[in-house]
Amino acid sequence: AEKMNEQEPFFKRFRHYYFLKKLSFVNYIFFLFLTGYLMRVPSSQVRIQICKCVVSFYNMELPRKLLSGYQPTSANYKIQMAELGGLAETLVLSLALVENQLTEKLWVLKALQHLSSSGINCRLMMKAQAASRLCLYLNGVDPSGQLVFRSSEILWNLLENTSKEVVNQLSSLECVYALKEVFVDLLMHGFRHYDRQLRNDLLVIAMLLAQNPAAPMIESGFTKLLIVLATFTEVKIPNPLVKGLKLTYSYEDFELKKLLFNVIGFLSKDPRAVQLLSENDVMPALLYYVKPNQKPGFHDWSAAQYEELQLHAIAILASVAPLLIDKYLSCQANTLLLVFLEWCIGQDPFFGQGNSFHGRGGRGNKLAQMRYSLRVLRSVVSLHDDAVNLNLCDQGAISQLLDILKYAANKSKEKEDAILLEIQANILFLLSVLCENDLHRKELFSYEGVDILIPFIQMDPKKLYSGLGHNCLLFCALDCLWSCVVGCYIAEDCFLEKQGIFLLLDLLALKQKNLYSTILGILVEFCDNPKTTSHISTWRGEKDQTAANLLIQLWRQEELELGVKRDRYGRIVDMKRPIASSLQKQQEVVPMPASCPSFAIMEISENIRAKIYSLLCKLGFENLPGLSAKDFVTLAIIEHYIDFKVGEVWRELCAELKEEFRPVTPDEEALKFISKVSEDTGRMVATLQTEVLESQHHKEIQEEEKMYTKIQAIHKQREIVNKSWENFLTRTSNYEALKKAKRLQEKSVEASRSKLKTQNGAVHSTDIKGLSTTVSKPQRISGGGIASWLLVSHFYM
């Protein structure tokens, strides 16, 4: 309390407590604050007693003897007071006072160990540079080993609460050296269970430092040491860094091995460490595990431990292999992986444990090994390195991958899960990269690949939303179709024979926006085959929808999302920019070099209109079935898409020229003429659209008139039938009306007879003898009596 200048921040921090809490509360905080400052007293007993007092705060047991009239404070209350009093920060600063007194230093570390269990205290400790101070004390002389133990425990607590700040403080060269020396000492001379655990804890801290580019891990030699440690059991090459080191098969050494593999994974993300990874035989060490699992012998890892290490090593190999591609090829890694994959689908008895992170889904099978091996192949094939891909294909990788794909597909029929879907997606990706732009490989694929590929395209649409990965699998299948089938007539004809175009159009009709671009691109490429257009024209969807109608619907949907202006009938509104999107109109003119595409050109690849136009060009714009008048209005725009796009490019060119300078008169006139041609095209299309709509309107009026005439005829016929029925009822209910009808009948019969009588002609009576009904009965009539019978029937009916 002698220097009030040092206490001034404390009063600023807690002055509001004088108004909100009791005075005793503030006095207690102030007391703890001053207690920390008593560490300056050059007395060992005082310092140790202060540390014991702090440790006692965390004692949850009540004192044995309670003073009458007093209630002991709770441990939580005392801990809270210590946090508010800034005791943790003061004790960290006091480490400099006890640097040469081991006993006092250990007591301070013990107190800090308790205090660091709080996030508030950890932040206060970090203000006093606790991480760097503790790391520098790690390699101090301490026969008991408590110095390293307590310091590492405090560092762990600090990492849990302020990890980023801790890593930054430990990234100095002095800290890294200190950490390295303690780690090596524990590695070489630590034989107790406790020493091995402490060694692993320090390795985790080193692993976190390895992720920080600012940490001098390479300069200190720590990186090289860790790489050598990760590989020295698999690669039998003497190295002075690990001379005399022997690892047991205890659980702690098993954890050490996994941590060292993790370090390799982190170092693979640091470009500076690639050279060290190459020089220290990391690739052969990781490939050591790419072999069928064998029964572990005596003094070896257990089956579960070996499997976990194997999967971990192969997972790390997927990150390292693309960086060390020359080492990858020299170690014949492709051969090892293909042989290993052959074992994965073989019938050899193997029961995976599946009890680790990498072994998920691999219990009782080899799917985990297959999954990570394919990841390695995917990582190296993604480089599109000709040497790697040629090496794979020369060893029959295409045929083998198809066999594995068939195996995984059959497994999926039994039970689908994310791992099997990932395996299938990776195989499809591998086939896509291997067969792309190589006709011979496409032919190799076509013999059985098309049959395997068809079921993926026939996938149930409901599965796309399952969350297991069917969506990714479908995209990989479409990519494989584009890369392995399109461009090879043998494969294309096989796909067409199996009605593959119908399946693609069925997928397109689902109207999944994320599938539009890929499917339309495939269809456009397929149209180079003359047999394709007939398949597209033959396809019919729901409600007898044609492919042309579907494409025009997609065009309208795309323009609606792009904000292209159209009237309510779908006609052009803006004659100058008929197909410009709302974003395109908002874009300001920015002069660009000739090598950079303009916004109008970039826009082509950002939507599907160009693909729809290309596809309809293949089909032809005439005699397209199943189109309505609205479709023809849209079709007129699609047919002139390229003209409108050329006009947009010229308009951008004119705008850029005006931004920089004024064209000469002939050029200006030429540009005006080009702009006028583009506008005239827009007006012509708008006129054509209006004619189509008027023709449709006229046709609808004619059809309406025909329908009205038909309705009139139906009504007239009903009137005749009703009148005939009324006459019939009148004859049956009124005798006078019946006699009148009879007289009219006789007159009509008489009038219908010929006036010239034949000489020998028989005269037949028109009366029916014995008639007792008012309705005539049909009977056989011969000769000239047929007309008379018809007339009678008319009157009676």
mmCIF file of N, CA and C in Angstrom, residues 566-571 573 630:
data_model
loop_
_atom_site.group_PDB
_atom_site.id
_atom_site.type_symbol
_atom_site.label_atom_id
_atom_site.label_comp_id
_atom_site.label_asym_id
_atom_site.label_seq_id
_atom_site.Cartn_x
_atom_site.Cartn_y
_atom_site.Cartn_z
ATOM 1 N N ARG A 566 -40.459 -8.424 -68.944
ATOM 2 C CA ARG A 566 -41.414 -8.966 -69.916
ATOM 3 C C ARG A 566 -42.806 -8.462 -69.530
ATOM 4 N N ASP A 567 -43.696 -8.330 -70.531
ATOM 5 C CA ASP A 567 -45.069 -7.961 -70.183
ATOM 6 C C ASP A 567 -45.840 -9.201 -69.748
ATOM 7 N N ARG A 568 -47.120 -9.049 -69.448
ATOM 8 C CA ARG A 568 -47.869 -10.171 -68.884
ATOM 9 C C ARG A 568 -48.089 -11.298 -69.886
ATOM 10 N N TYR A 569 -47.844 -11.029 -71.175
ATOM 11 C CA TYR A 569 -47.961 -12.082 -72.185
ATOM 12 C C TYR A 569 -46.602 -12.703 -72.520
ATOM 13 N N GLY A 570 -45.530 -12.205 -71.899
ATOM 14 C CA GLY A 570 -44.194 -12.733 -72.157
ATOM 15 C C GLY A 570 -43.471 -12.053 -73.290
ATOM 16 N N ARG A 571 -43.976 -10.900 -73.748
ATOM 17 C CA ARG A 571 -43.341 -10.210 -74.867
ATOM 18 C C ARG A 571 -42.218 -9.305 -74.391
ATOM 19 N N VAL A 573 -40.150 -6.046 -73.682
ATOM 20 C CA VAL A 573 -40.512 -4.703 -73.251
ATOM 21 C C VAL A 573 -39.412 -3.709 -73.624
ATOM 22 N N LYS A 630 -48.156 -19.221 -75.747
ATOM 23 C CA LYS A 630 -47.205 -18.607 -74.820
ATOM 24 C C LYS A 630 -45.802 -19.157 -75.041
#
